[in-house]
PDB file of C-alpha atoms in Angstrom:
ATOM      1  CA  MET V   9    -260.085-122.720 -41.215  1.00  0.00           C
ATOM      2  CA  LEU V  10    -258.432-121.564 -44.754  1.00  0.00           C
ATOM      3  CA  ARG V  11    -258.973-117.960 -43.835  1.00  0.00           C
ATOM      4  CA  THR V  12    -257.514-118.025 -40.179  1.00  0.00           C
ATOM      5  CA  HIS V  13    -254.593-119.890 -41.638  1.00  0.00           C
ATOM      6  CA  VAL V  14    -254.012-117.279 -44.431  1.00  0.00           C
ATOM      7  CA  VAL V  15    -254.376-114.334 -41.867  1.00  0.00           C
ATOM      8  CA  SER V  16    -252.133-116.125 -39.342  1.00  0.00           C
ATOM      9  CA  GLY V  17    -249.771-116.567 -42.189  1.00  0.00           C
ATOM     10  CA  ASP V  18    -249.973-113.058 -43.170  1.00  0.00           C
ATOM     11  CA  ARG V  19    -249.247-111.615 -39.717  1.00  0.00           C
ATOM     12  CA  LEU V  20    -246.158-114.088 -39.192  1.00  0.00           C
ATOM     13  CA  PHE V  21    -244.374-113.346 -42.587  1.00  0.00           C
ATOM     14  CA  SER V  22    -245.181-109.391 -41.908  1.00  0.00           C
ATOM     15  CA  GLU V  23    -242.509-109.876 -39.055  1.00  0.00           C
ATOM     16  CA  ILE V  24    -239.979-110.267 -42.181  1.00  0.00           C
ATOM     17  CA  ASP V  25    -241.577-107.854 -43.983  1.00  0.00           C
ATOM     18  CA  LEU V  26    -242.907-110.318 -46.479  1.00  0.00           C
ATOM     19  CA  ALA V  27    -246.470-110.117 -48.226  1.00  0.00           C
ATOM     20  CA  PRO V  28    -248.059-112.956 -49.973  1.00  0.00           C
ATOM     21  CA  PRO V  29    -246.931-114.810 -52.065  1.00  0.00           C
ATOM     22  CA  GLN V  30    -243.353-113.273 -51.768  1.00  0.00           C
ATOM     23  CA  ASP V  31    -242.347-116.155 -49.239  1.00  0.00           C
ATOM     24  CA  LEU V  32    -243.381-118.883 -51.857  1.00  0.00           C
ATOM     25  CA  ILE V  33    -241.642-117.214 -54.744  1.00  0.00           C
ATOM     26  CA  LEU V  34    -238.194-116.776 -52.493  1.00  0.00           C
ATOM     27  CA  LEU V  35    -238.456-120.493 -51.652  1.00  0.00           C
ATOM     28  CA  HIS V  36    -239.258-121.528 -55.364  1.00  0.00           C
ATOM     29  CA  LEU V  37    -236.115-119.504 -56.485  1.00  0.00           C
ATOM     30  CA  GLN V  38    -234.069-120.972 -53.963  1.00  0.00           C
ATOM     31  CA  GLU V  39    -235.284-124.308 -54.875  1.00  0.00           C
ATOM     32  CA  TYR V  40    -235.138-124.158 -58.794  1.00  0.00           C
ATOM     33  CA  GLY V  41    -232.674-121.366 -59.143  1.00  0.00           C
ATOM     34  CA  PRO V  42    -233.183-118.361 -61.685  1.00  0.00           C
ATOM     35  CA  LEU V  43    -236.431-118.681 -63.378  1.00  0.00           C
ATOM     36  CA  ARG V  44    -238.439-117.053 -66.345  1.00  0.00           C
ATOM     37  CA  GLN V  45    -241.097-114.654 -64.952  1.00  0.00           C
ATOM     38  CA  SER V  46    -243.571-117.104 -67.046  1.00  0.00           C
ATOM     39  CA  ASP V  47    -242.603-119.933 -64.886  1.00  0.00           C
ATOM     40  CA  ILE V  48    -243.295-118.134 -61.660  1.00  0.00           C
ATOM     41  CA  VAL V  49    -246.703-117.253 -63.180  1.00  0.00           C
ATOM     42  CA  GLY V  50    -247.347-120.820 -63.958  1.00  0.00           C
ATOM     43  CA  PHE V  51    -246.089-121.994 -60.383  1.00  0.00           C
ATOM     44  CA  LEU V  52    -248.307-119.768 -58.479  1.00  0.00           C
ATOM     45  CA  GLN V  53    -251.277-119.966 -60.898  1.00  0.00           C
ATOM     46  CA  ARG V  54    -252.075-116.114 -60.451  1.00  0.00           C
ATOM     47  CA  ASP V  55    -252.670-113.515 -62.917  1.00  0.00           C
ATOM     48  CA  ARG V  56    -249.457-112.411 -65.049  1.00  0.00           C
ATOM     49  CA  SER V  57    -250.020-108.444 -64.143  1.00  0.00           C
ATOM     50  CA  THR V  58    -250.156-109.498 -60.333  1.00  0.00           C
ATOM     51  CA  VAL V  59    -247.224-111.617 -60.443  1.00  0.00           C
ATOM     52  CA  SER V  60    -245.316-109.040 -62.189  1.00  0.00           C
ATOM     53  CA  SER V  61    -246.308-106.317 -59.560  1.00  0.00           C
ATOM     54  CA  THR V  62    -245.250-108.691 -56.637  1.00  0.00           C
ATOM     55  CA  LEU V  63    -241.972-109.210 -58.585  1.00  0.00           C
ATOM     56  CA  LYS V  64    -241.429-105.214 -58.977  1.00  0.00           C
ATOM     57  CA  ALA V  65    -242.071-104.759 -55.312  1.00  0.00           C
ATOM     58  CA  MET V  66    -239.418-107.618 -54.575  1.00  0.00           C
ATOM     59  CA  GLU V  67    -237.032-105.837 -56.852  1.00  0.00           C
ATOM     60  CA  ARG V  68    -237.423-102.758 -55.187  1.00  0.00           C
ATOM     61  CA  ALA V  69    -236.770-104.284 -51.889  1.00  0.00           C
ATOM     62  CA  GLY V  70    -233.792-105.813 -53.124  1.00  0.00           C
ATOM     63  CA  LEU V  71    -235.083-109.539 -52.805  1.00  0.00           C
ATOM     64  CA  VAL V  72    -234.769-110.404 -56.389  1.00  0.00           C
ATOM     65  CA  ARG V  73    -233.388-109.488 -59.439  1.00  0.00           C
ATOM     66  CA  ARG V  74    -235.303-109.448 -62.916  1.00  0.00           C
ATOM     67  CA  THR V  75    -232.932-109.368 -66.124  1.00  0.00           C
ATOM     68  CA  PRO V  76    -233.964-109.489 -69.924  1.00  0.00           C
ATOM     69  CA  VAL V  77    -233.183-113.093 -71.379  1.00  0.00           C
ATOM     70  CA  PRO V  78    -230.468-112.192 -74.273  1.00  0.00           C
ATOM     71  CA  ALA V  79    -232.430-114.302 -76.685  1.00  0.00           C
ATOM     72  CA  ASP V  80    -235.880-112.448 -76.275  1.00  0.00           C
ATOM     73  CA  ARG V  81    -235.425-109.078 -74.545  1.00  0.00           C
ATOM     74  CA  ARG V  82    -239.297-109.285 -73.802  1.00  0.00           C
ATOM     75  CA  VAL V  83    -238.677-112.227 -71.661  1.00  0.00           C
ATOM     76  CA  ARG V  84    -237.251-111.442 -67.797  1.00  0.00           C
ATOM     77  CA  GLU V  85    -235.349-113.892 -65.902  1.00  0.00           C
ATOM     78  CA  VAL V  86    -235.798-113.643 -62.138  1.00  0.00           C
ATOM     79  CA  SER V  87    -233.113-114.609 -59.852  1.00  0.00           C
ATOM     80  CA  LEU V  88    -232.493-114.202 -55.771  1.00  0.00           C
ATOM     81  CA  THR V  89    -230.362-111.577 -54.502  1.00  0.00           C
ATOM     82  CA  GLU V  90    -228.406-112.266 -51.287  1.00  0.00           C
ATOM     83  CA  ALA V  91    -230.810-110.249 -49.496  1.00  0.00           C
ATOM     84  CA  GLY V  92    -233.479-112.598 -50.775  1.00  0.00           C
ATOM     85  CA  ARG V  93    -231.645-115.969 -50.086  1.00  0.00           C
ATOM     86  CA  SER V  94    -230.713-114.971 -46.346  1.00  0.00           C
ATOM     87  CA  LEU V  95    -234.386-114.774 -45.774  1.00  0.00           C
ATOM     88  CA  CYS V  96    -235.241-118.463 -46.794  1.00  0.00           C
ATOM     89  CA  PRO V  97    -234.317-119.986 -43.351  1.00  0.00           C
ATOM     90  CA  ALA V  98    -236.481-117.538 -41.753  1.00  0.00           C
ATOM     91  CA  ILE V  99    -239.301-118.166 -44.015  1.00  0.00           C
ATOM     92  CA  ARG V 100    -239.071-121.711 -43.446  1.00  0.00           C
ATOM     93  CA  ARG V 101    -238.966-121.315 -39.678  1.00  0.00           C
ATOM     94  CA  LEU V 102    -242.193-119.503 -39.958  1.00  0.00           C
ATOM     95  CA  TRP V 103    -244.011-121.799 -42.136  1.00  0.00           C
ATOM     96  CA  ALA V 104    -242.858-124.771 -39.510  1.00  0.00           C
ATOM     97  CA  GLU V 105    -244.312-122.346 -36.699  1.00  0.00           C
ATOM     98  CA  LEU V 106    -247.494-121.681 -38.680  1.00  0.00           C
ATOM     99  CA  GLU V 107    -248.025-125.528 -39.164  1.00  0.00           C
ATOM    100  CA  GLU V 108    -247.047-126.226 -35.431  1.00  0.00           C
ATOM    101  CA  MET V 109    -249.759-123.573 -34.317  1.00  0.00           C
ATOM    102  CA  ALA V 110    -252.325-125.106 -36.786  1.00  0.00           C
ATOM    103  CA  PHE V 111    -251.873-128.684 -36.326  1.00  0.00           C
ATOM    104  CA  SER V 112    -250.077-129.604 -33.179  1.00  0.00           C
ATOM    105  CA  HIS V 113    -253.155-130.467 -31.351  1.00  0.00           C
ATOM    106  CA  LEU V 114    -253.818-133.418 -33.909  1.00  0.00           C
ATOM    107  CA  THR V 115    -252.545-137.002 -33.118  1.00  0.00           C
ATOM    108  CA  PRO V 116    -250.030-138.472 -36.089  1.00  0.00           C
ATOM    109  CA  ASP V 117    -253.308-140.538 -37.214  1.00  0.00           C
ATOM    110  CA  GLY V 118    -255.294-137.312 -37.040  1.00  0.00           C
ATOM    111  CA  ARG V 119    -253.123-135.487 -39.088  1.00  0.00           C
ATOM    112  CA  ALA V 120    -253.088-138.258 -41.712  1.00  0.00           C
ATOM    113  CA  LEU V 121    -256.727-138.436 -42.094  1.00  0.00           C
ATOM    114  CA  LEU V 122    -256.615-134.740 -42.330  1.00  0.00           C
ATOM    115  CA  VAL V 123    -254.314-134.874 -45.200  1.00  0.00           C
ATOM    116  CA  ASP V 124    -256.248-137.622 -46.943  1.00  0.00           C
ATOM    117  CA  THR V 125    -259.557-135.544 -46.441  1.00  0.00           C
ATOM    118  CA  LEU V 126    -257.984-132.448 -47.968  1.00  0.00           C
ATOM    119  CA  ASP V 127    -256.460-134.204 -50.782  1.00  0.00           C
ATOM    120  CA  ALA V 128    -259.736-136.056 -51.739  1.00  0.00           C
ATOM    121  CA  SER V 129    -261.541-132.551 -51.317  1.00  0.00           C
ATOM    122  CA  ARG V 130    -258.779-130.945 -53.940  1.00  0.00           C
ATOM    123  CA  GLU V 131    -259.214-133.785 -56.293  1.00  0.00           C
ATOM    124  CA  ALA V 132    -263.224-133.354 -56.167  1.00  0.00           C
ATOM    125  CA  LEU V 133    -262.766-129.608 -56.858  1.00  0.00           C
ATOM    126  CA  VAL V 134    -260.307-129.894 -59.701  1.00  0.00           C
ATOM    127  CA  THR V 135    -262.747-132.482 -61.177  1.00  0.00           C
ATOM    128  CA  ALA V 136    -265.702-130.636 -60.890  1.00  0.00           C
ATOM    129  CA  MET V 137    -263.907-127.569 -62.384  1.00  0.00           C
ATOM    130  CA  GLY V 138    -262.556-129.340 -65.389  1.00  0.00           C
ATOM    131  CA  LYS V 139    -266.002-130.731 -65.858  1.00  0.00           C
ATOM    132  CA  ARG V 140    -267.503-127.163 -65.795  1.00  0.00           C
ATOM    133  CA  ALA V 141    -264.759-125.476 -68.032  1.00  0.00           C
ATOM    134  CA  GLN V 142    -265.777-128.201 -70.463  1.00  0.00           C
ATOM    135  CA  ALA V 143    -269.388-127.521 -70.426  1.00  0.00           C
ATOM    136  CA  ASP V 144    -268.556-123.676 -70.967  1.00  0.00           C
TER     137      ASP V 144
END
């Protein structure tokens, strides 16, 4: 299910020339305003170099602006451009469309059960990985 959801999302977002996780970055910046690049790394929980490459591509596409922080020129602050901001409504629409395609066949009770089941599975995975990290 997860793989099909990812592939479907990739196809939808390619309609507006976005690759994962550019959509998430744009929405996050719209919600929280300019952020340090390290904050985006933490939000996405991805490798720093991968996020840096993604942000560089987004900057080349005119979606974000990366500027040095005056107090520490090594640190970059990332902000939306008008082009990036203008994509946010389309991103929200595509996420709603993807959710509709994936879950419209479920009743409200079925949706609630799915959310509860996935939450429990996520918590079990976090717990198991935490125990594994402690054992290492």
